[in-house]
């Protein structure tokens, strides 16, 4: 029997994925121009605790209606219900709709935990509905307990009309004790009626909202007895003359973020910028002044007095270009860090210019994955080029380190959090199709491009390091007695704290957006803050490098990289403060996602800032040692 080829394996994998996922409905396209009485699709997505944004579940994990009541059932219910406005009003949709049918979704949507499904709501464009029965359910103890637990955990639901999201609460609990929770006299209320408000402009839907009716409540405090619940809905169409379809998403950004603190946000960024400029100017003046005095005094010496006067950083000119240990890992870290920098800058520029929609669900996550794979050639090229200049012999190992240095921790964290999500039945667990897609991007895009960059550097880049001084055969002994404020660990602390203090305020807004329900829109400020962070980190690392060389410590390669990346460690420490003091998140599922992915983000920042700091430090070292006279 002939062995299976890659083509056969790909076809087999596609068939297996199709069978496992089943048939799905097409996505509801946005921007439709409606005619009178056209069907309007209400797409349900997920439910979950409001304070745990990653802990989400399928909408139909709660016992909601999956089919619509008949006209006769609705008429009878309206006549029997004293709160109903009368016979059901509004035109019925032409086709009977069923709920819990899955929609096709983009890769980014599935990564973000979306699981869009159909709903049985029968709504037609332009037709207002005063009241209509969705279904009548007799909820047993198990179903009631599900709703009750969801309400006590502050569950919210999410629905869509086209690409416009809307949110609402499942119910409310009254007279509860803050510590003990449910006590005697407290009530658990379910909201069975939803009122949909749909704003239109030029026969397009430009705004949506869902409101629960406080007059229509069902007391489900006692879950021991079956309870009959009538789920119902109403609709209201109105004109939005000042909101065009292309600006429909601005309403979310405006209402959920900017008015609350936009001026404070700008003032904080300006304040950080001024402090950073003063810090950079201070460090620049000190370092340049000291360097100028050192070089002037050194250049005035004659050959005979050279040996007597040589001290400090000039004394180690024969050791400063001695290559570090573990050059393969070091070069891979430098290349991967630069790859992440270019990926991040490209992503921010695309968001700023509007080429990537920041309001489309999961578009930024998909963009980051694709851009990282596309710029894999940069990582392979930079790491291999530096490795050859350091007299590395096994460039293939360097390529493998570059290829796996960041993805391996990502896979490790993903396996952990995805297992937790699967155990909890959460939609945060990625489906097989998405995992297969990302794996294909890595295997067929990231891997070949990394290899291509490495081969390009190996064949076309010079292996000469161009060091301005010669390296001695025997390494010089490094002084061991240094003051505490010039020790390596204290300098690492300073190297991480100062850049972190420059972005602390912006970091708070980013955390609230990523780990909350706010939409981040200030990508111009974010790009500015990112460039500011790289600049501050580079200047501080160079200043600390000078003090390290001045105490005759020539092991600067790894130190500059670690000093530059220390801000990533501070950000991870800050994430603990945010989790316990600034957010209401809790539970093993949410904490696993939060601390797992924050560790990856902090590691990525460590790689980026470490790479940037090393490149600036290398330029600095070559410059100062190129100015001195030595044999």
Short mmCIF file of N, CA, C and O in Angstrom, two decimals, residues 24 60 77 80 237 265 298 327 382 405 556:
data_model
loop_
_atom_site.label_atom_id
_atom_site.label_comp_id
_atom_site.label_asym_id
_atom_site.label_seq_id
_atom_site.Cartn_x
_atom_site.Cartn_y
_atom_site.Cartn_z
N UNK A 24 -23.39 24.22 8.98
CA UNK A 24 -23.64 25.50 9.61
C UNK A 24 -24.29 26.46 8.64
O UNK A 24 -24.11 26.36 7.42
N UNK A 60 -27.71 28.78 24.57
CA UNK A 60 -28.69 27.73 24.87
C UNK A 60 -28.20 26.74 25.91
O UNK A 60 -28.80 25.67 26.09
N UNK A 77 -52.55 33.33 24.84
CA UNK A 77 -51.72 33.88 25.90
C UNK A 77 -51.98 35.37 26.09
O UNK A 77 -52.01 35.87 27.23
N UNK A 80 -55.20 35.83 28.03
CA UNK A 80 -55.14 35.40 29.42
C UNK A 80 -54.23 36.28 30.25
O UNK A 80 -54.41 36.39 31.47
N UNK A 237 -39.16 50.13 16.00
CA UNK A 237 -38.29 50.70 14.97
C UNK A 237 -38.40 52.23 15.03
O UNK A 237 -39.50 52.79 15.17
N UNK A 265 -7.54 61.18 30.29
CA UNK A 265 -6.66 60.26 29.58
C UNK A 265 -5.56 61.03 28.83
O UNK A 265 -4.38 60.70 28.93
N UNK A 298 41.42 60.63 27.64
CA UNK A 298 42.09 59.44 27.11
C UNK A 298 42.84 59.76 25.81
O UNK A 298 43.94 59.26 25.59
N UNK A 327 24.86 31.31 22.50
CA UNK A 327 24.64 32.28 21.42
C UNK A 327 23.41 31.93 20.57
O UNK A 327 22.74 32.84 20.06
N UNK A 382 17.26 38.03 11.03
CA UNK A 382 18.02 38.76 12.06
C UNK A 382 18.77 37.79 12.96
O UNK A 382 19.96 38.00 13.28
N UNK A 405 10.70 29.77 19.96
CA UNK A 405 10.92 30.49 21.22
C UNK A 405 9.64 31.11 21.76
O UNK A 405 9.36 31.04 22.97
N UNK A 556 28.08 42.05 29.11
CA UNK A 556 26.97 42.99 28.92
C UNK A 556 25.89 42.46 27.97
O UNK A 556 24.78 43.00 27.93
#
